[in-house]
mmCIF file of C-alpha atoms in Angstrom:
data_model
loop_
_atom_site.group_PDB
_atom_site.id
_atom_site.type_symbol
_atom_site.label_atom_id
_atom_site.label_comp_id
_atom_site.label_asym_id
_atom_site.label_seq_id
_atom_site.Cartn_x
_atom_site.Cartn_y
_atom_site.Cartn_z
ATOM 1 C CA UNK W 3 6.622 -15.364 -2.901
ATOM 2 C CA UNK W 4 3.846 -12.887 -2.665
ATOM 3 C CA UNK W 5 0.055 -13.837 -2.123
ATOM 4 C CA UNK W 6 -1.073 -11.455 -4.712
ATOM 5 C CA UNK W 7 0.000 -11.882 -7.897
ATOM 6 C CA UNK W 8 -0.039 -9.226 -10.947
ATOM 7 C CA UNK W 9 0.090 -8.906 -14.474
ATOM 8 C CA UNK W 10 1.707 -7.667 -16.502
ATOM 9 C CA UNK W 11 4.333 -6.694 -15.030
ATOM 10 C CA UNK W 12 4.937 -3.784 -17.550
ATOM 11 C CA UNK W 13 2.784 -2.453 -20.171
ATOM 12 C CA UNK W 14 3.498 0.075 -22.483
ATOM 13 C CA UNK W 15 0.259 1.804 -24.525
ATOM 14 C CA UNK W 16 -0.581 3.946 -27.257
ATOM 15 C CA UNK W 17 -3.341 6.638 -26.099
ATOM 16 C CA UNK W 18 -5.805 5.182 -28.027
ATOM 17 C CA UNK W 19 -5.415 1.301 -26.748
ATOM 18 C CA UNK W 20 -7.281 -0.276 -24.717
ATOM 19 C CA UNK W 21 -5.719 -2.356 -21.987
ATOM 20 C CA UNK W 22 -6.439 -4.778 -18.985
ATOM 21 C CA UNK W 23 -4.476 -5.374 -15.492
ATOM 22 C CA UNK W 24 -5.165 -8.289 -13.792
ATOM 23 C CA UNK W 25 -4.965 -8.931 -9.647
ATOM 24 C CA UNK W 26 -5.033 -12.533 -8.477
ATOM 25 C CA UNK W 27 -5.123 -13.453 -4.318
ATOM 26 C CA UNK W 28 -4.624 -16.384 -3.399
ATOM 27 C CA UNK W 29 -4.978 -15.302 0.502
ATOM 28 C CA UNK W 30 -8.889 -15.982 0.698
ATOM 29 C CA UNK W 31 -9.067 -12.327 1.919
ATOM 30 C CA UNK W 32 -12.712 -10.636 1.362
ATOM 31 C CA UNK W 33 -11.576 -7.012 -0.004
ATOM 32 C CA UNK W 34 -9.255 -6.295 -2.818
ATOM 33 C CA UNK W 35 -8.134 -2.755 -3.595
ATOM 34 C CA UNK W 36 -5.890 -0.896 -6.673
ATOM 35 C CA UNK W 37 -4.063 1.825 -5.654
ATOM 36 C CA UNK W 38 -1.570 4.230 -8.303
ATOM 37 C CA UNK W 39 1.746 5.146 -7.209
ATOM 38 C CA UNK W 40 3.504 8.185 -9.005
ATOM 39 C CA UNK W 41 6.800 9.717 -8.266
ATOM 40 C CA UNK W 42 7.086 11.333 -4.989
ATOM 41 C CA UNK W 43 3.783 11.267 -4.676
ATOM 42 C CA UNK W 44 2.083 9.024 -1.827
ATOM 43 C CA UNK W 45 0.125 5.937 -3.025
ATOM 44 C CA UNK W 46 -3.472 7.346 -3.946
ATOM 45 C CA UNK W 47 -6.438 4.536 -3.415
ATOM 46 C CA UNK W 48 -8.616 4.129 -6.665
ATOM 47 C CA UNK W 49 -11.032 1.281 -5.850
ATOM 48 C CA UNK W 50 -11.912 -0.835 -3.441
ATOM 49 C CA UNK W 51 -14.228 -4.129 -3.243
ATOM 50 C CA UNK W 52 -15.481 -5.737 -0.530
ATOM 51 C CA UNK W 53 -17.226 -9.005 -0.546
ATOM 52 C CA UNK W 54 -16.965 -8.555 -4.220
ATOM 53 C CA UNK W 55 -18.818 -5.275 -4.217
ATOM 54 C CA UNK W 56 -17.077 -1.721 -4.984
ATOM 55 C CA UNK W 57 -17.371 0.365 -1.665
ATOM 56 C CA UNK W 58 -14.824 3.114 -3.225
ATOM 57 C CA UNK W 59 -14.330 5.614 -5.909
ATOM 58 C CA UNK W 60 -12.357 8.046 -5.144
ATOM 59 C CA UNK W 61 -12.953 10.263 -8.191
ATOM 60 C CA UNK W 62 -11.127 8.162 -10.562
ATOM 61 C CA UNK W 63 -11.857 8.865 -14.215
ATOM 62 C CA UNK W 64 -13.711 7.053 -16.226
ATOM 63 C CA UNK W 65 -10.917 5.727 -18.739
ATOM 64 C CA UNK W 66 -10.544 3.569 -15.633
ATOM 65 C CA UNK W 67 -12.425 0.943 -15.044
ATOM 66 C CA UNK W 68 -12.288 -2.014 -12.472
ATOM 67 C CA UNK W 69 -13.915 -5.325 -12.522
ATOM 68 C CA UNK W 70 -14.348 -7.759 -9.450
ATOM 69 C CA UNK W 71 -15.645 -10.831 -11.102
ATOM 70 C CA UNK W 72 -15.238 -12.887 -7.307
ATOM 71 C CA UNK W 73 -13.345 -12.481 -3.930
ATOM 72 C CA UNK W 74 -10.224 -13.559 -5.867
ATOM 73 C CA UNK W 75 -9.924 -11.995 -9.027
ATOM 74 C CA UNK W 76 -9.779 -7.751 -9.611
ATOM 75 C CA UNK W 77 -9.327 -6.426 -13.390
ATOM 76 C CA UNK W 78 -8.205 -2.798 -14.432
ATOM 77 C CA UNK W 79 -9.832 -2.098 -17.630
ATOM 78 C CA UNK W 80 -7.840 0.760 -19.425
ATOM 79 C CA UNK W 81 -9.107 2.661 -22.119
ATOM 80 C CA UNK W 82 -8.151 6.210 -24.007
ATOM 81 C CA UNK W 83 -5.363 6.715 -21.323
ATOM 82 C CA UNK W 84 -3.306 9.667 -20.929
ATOM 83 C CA UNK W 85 0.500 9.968 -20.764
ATOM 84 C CA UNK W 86 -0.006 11.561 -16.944
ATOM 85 C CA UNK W 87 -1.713 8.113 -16.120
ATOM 86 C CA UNK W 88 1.858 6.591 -16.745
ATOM 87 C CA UNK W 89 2.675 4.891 -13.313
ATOM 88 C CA UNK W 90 3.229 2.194 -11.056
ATOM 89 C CA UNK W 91 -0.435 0.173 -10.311
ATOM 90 C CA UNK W 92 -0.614 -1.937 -7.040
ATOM 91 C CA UNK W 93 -3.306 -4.473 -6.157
ATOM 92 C CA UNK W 94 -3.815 -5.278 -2.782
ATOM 93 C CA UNK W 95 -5.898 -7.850 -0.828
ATOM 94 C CA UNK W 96 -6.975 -7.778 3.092
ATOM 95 C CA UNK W 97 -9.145 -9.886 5.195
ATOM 96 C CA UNK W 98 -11.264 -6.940 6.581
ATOM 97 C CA UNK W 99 -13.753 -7.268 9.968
ATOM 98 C CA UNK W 100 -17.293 -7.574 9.406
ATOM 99 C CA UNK W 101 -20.314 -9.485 10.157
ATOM 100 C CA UNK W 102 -18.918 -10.412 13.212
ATOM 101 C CA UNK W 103 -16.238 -12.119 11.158
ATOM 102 C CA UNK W 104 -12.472 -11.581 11.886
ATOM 103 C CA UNK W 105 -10.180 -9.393 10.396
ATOM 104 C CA UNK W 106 -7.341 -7.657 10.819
ATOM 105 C CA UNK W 107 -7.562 -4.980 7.933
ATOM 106 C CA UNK W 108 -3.652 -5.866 7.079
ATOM 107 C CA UNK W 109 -2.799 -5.453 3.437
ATOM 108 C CA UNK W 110 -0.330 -7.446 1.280
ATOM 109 C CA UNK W 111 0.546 -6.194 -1.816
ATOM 110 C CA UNK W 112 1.090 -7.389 -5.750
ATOM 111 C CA UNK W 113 4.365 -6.481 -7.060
ATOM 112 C CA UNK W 114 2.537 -4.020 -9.249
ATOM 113 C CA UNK W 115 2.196 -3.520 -13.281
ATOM 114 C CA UNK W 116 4.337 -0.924 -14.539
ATOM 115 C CA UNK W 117 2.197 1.772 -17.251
ATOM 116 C CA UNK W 118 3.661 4.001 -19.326
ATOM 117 C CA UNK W 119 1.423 5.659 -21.936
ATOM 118 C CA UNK W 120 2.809 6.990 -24.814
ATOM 119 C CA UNK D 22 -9.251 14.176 6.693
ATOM 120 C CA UNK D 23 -6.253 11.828 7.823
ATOM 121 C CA UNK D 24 -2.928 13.071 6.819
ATOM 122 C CA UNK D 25 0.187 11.087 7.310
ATOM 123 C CA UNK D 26 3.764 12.732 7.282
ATOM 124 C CA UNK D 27 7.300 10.771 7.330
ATOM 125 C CA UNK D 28 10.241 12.810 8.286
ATOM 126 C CA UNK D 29 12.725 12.865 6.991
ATOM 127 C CA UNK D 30 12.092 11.802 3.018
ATOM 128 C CA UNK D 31 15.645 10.437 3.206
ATOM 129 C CA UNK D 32 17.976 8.854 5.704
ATOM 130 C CA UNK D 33 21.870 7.709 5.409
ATOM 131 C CA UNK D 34 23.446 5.737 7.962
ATOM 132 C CA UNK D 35 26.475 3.565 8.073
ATOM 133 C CA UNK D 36 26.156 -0.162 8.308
ATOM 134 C CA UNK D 37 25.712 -1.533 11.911
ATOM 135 C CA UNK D 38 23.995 1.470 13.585
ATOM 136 C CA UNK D 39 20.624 1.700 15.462
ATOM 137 C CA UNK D 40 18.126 3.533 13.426
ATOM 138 C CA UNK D 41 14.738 5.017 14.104
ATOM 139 C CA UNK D 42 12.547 6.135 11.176
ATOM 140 C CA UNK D 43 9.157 8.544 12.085
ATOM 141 C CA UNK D 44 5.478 8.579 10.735
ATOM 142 C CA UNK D 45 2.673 11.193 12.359
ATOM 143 C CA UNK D 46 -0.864 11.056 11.710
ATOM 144 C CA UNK D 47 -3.475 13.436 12.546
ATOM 145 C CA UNK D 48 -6.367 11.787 13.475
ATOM 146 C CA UNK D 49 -5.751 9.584 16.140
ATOM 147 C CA UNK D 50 -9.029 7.356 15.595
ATOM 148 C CA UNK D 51 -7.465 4.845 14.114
ATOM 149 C CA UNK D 52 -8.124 0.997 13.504
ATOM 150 C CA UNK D 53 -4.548 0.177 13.039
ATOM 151 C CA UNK D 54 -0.710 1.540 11.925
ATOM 152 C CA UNK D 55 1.086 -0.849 9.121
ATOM 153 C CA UNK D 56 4.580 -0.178 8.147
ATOM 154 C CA UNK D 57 6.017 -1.871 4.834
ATOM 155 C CA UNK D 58 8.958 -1.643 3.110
ATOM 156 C CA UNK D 59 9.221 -0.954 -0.675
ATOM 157 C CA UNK D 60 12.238 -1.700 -2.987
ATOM 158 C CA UNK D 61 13.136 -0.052 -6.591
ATOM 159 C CA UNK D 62 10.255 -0.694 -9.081
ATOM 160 C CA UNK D 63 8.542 -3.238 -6.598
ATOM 161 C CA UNK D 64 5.362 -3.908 -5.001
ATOM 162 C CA UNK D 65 4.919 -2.818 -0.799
ATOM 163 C CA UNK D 66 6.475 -5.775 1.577
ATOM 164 C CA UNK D 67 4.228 -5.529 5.093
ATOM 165 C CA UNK D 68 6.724 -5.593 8.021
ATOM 166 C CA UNK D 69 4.927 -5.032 10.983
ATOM 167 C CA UNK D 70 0.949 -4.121 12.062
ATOM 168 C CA UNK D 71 -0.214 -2.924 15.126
ATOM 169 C CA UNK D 72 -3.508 -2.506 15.907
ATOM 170 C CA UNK D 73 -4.894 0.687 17.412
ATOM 171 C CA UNK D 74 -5.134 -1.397 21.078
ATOM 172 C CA UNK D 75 -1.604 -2.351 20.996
ATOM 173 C CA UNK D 76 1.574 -0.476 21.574
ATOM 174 C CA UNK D 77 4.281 -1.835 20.099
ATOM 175 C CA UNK D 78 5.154 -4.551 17.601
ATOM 176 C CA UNK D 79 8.345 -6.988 17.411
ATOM 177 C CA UNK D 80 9.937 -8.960 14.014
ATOM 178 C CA UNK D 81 13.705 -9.903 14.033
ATOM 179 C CA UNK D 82 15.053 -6.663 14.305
ATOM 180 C CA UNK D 83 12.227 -4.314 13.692
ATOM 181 C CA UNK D 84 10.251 -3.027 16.286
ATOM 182 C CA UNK D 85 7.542 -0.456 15.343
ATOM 183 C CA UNK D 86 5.899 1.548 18.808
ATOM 184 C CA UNK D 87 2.588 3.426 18.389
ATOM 185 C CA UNK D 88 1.183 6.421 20.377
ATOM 186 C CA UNK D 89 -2.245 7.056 19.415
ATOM 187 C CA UNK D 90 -2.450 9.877 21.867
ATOM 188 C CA UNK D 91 -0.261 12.120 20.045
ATOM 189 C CA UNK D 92 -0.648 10.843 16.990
ATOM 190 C CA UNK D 93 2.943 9.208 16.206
ATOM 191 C CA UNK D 94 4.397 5.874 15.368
ATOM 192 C CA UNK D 95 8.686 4.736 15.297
ATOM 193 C CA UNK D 96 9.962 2.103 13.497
ATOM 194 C CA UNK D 97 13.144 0.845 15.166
ATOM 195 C CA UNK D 98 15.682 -1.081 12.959
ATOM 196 C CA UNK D 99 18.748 -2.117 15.044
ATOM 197 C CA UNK D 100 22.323 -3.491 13.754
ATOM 198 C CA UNK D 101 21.367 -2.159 9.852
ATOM 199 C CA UNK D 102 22.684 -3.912 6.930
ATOM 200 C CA UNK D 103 22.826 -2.872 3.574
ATOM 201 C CA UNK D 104 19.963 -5.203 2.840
ATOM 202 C CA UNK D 105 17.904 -2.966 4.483
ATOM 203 C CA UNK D 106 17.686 -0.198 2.081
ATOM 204 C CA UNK D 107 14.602 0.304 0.804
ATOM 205 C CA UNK D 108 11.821 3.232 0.757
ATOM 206 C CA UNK D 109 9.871 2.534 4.182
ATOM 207 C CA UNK D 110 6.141 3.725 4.108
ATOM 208 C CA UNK D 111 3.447 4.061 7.139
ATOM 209 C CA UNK D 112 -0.020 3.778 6.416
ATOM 210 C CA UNK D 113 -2.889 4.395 8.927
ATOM 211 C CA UNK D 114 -6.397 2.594 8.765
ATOM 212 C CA UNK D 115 -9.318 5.112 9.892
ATOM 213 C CA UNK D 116 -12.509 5.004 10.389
ATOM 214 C CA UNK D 117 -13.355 1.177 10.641
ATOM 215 C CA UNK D 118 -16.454 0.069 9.355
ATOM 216 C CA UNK D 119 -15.575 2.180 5.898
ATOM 217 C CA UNK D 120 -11.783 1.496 6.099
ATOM 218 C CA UNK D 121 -9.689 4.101 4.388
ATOM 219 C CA UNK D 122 -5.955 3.345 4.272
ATOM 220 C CA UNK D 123 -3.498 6.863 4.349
ATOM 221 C CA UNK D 124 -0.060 6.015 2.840
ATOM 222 C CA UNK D 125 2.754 8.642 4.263
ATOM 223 C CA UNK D 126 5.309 9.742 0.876
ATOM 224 C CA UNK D 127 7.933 7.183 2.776
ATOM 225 C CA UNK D 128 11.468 7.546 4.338
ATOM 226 C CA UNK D 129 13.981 6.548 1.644
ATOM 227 C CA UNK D 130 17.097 4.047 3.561
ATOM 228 C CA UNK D 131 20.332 3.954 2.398
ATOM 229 C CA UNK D 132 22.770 1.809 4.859
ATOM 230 C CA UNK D 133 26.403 2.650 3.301
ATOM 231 C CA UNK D 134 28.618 -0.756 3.945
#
């Protein structure tokens, strides 16, 4: 059984829909991340929150948009999609150094949310 | 800009043999080396993590060795089982302090009973 846990599991969405994925840890980690995985491509990082704030964009577009509403909880917000944005969606959580506090930076992963636009 | 490579993208071995699958990184200022396993349509499983101060790590019969010097990890599966297919990915923490994971494109394991 997996510390993270995310849903849905699969979604399947007009271009037009709008659309949430949620990310639930139940690790007490302090950082939370969503990363996309398409085919043979390696997993690409999209956002990342520490202590609930968002220390990461990496030049996501805007029809994506994440929510951290507390250490536990991440949300994908998913709006005007694209067919290309069709892919596998991972959360992760991690229990990263800082502050003097410990941390090992490992991640464990949700068993993802499968997209497919249409 | 860390880049992570895992050679080769595909591996066949019959059941019961030693294996040894490769990741190289190219910036060897890491924070730590994590190696998970992934199966069809699922979510990353962590196996082993080593942090940049260590060397090697044991679990059952994985054992994952890191070289920081020359920029290379091994992840050592012995006695295989057909249980153990899977797509095995490396990922590399860098620059602590504003961690940054780099995922290699994974080794894809087929053990043929």
């Amino acid at each position: 059984e997996t510390g993270v846990t995310q849903t849905p599991r699969h979604l399947v969405m007009g271009m037009t829909n709008k659309k949430s994925l949620k990310c639930e840890q139940h690790l007490g980690h302090n950082a939370m991340y969503w990363y996309k995985q398409s085919a043979k491509k390696p997993l690409e990082l999209m956002f990342v929150y520490n202590f609930k704030e968002q220390t990461e964009n990496n030049s996501v577009p805007s029809r994506f948009s994440p929510e951290c509403p507390n250490s536990s909880h991440l949300f994908l917000h998913l709006h005007t999609l694209q067919p290309e944005d069709s892919a596998l969606y991972l959360c992760a959580s991690s229990q990263d150094a800082r502050d003097g506090e410990a941390g090992t930076g490992e991640l464990f992963f949700g068993e993802g949310s499968r997209l497919t636009v249409l | 800009k860390q880049e992570v490579t895992q050679i080769p993208a595909a591996l066949s071995v019959p059941e019961g043999e030693n294996l040894v699958l490769n990741c190289s990184f190219t910036d060897s200022a890491i924070y730590n080396l994590q190696w998970f396993r992934q199966d069809p349509g699922k979510g990353l499983t962590s196996l082993l993590l080593i942090q940049s101060s260590q060397r090697e790590q044991t679990s059952g019969r994985l054992n994952a060795s890191l070289d920081k010097s020359s920029g290379r990890s091994t992840l050592y599966i012995a006695a295989s089982q057909p249980g153990d297919s899977a797509t095995y990915l490396c990922a590399v923490l860098s620059n602590f302090g504003n961690e940054k994971l780099t995922f290699g494109t994974g080794t894809r394991l087929t053990i043929i009973p």
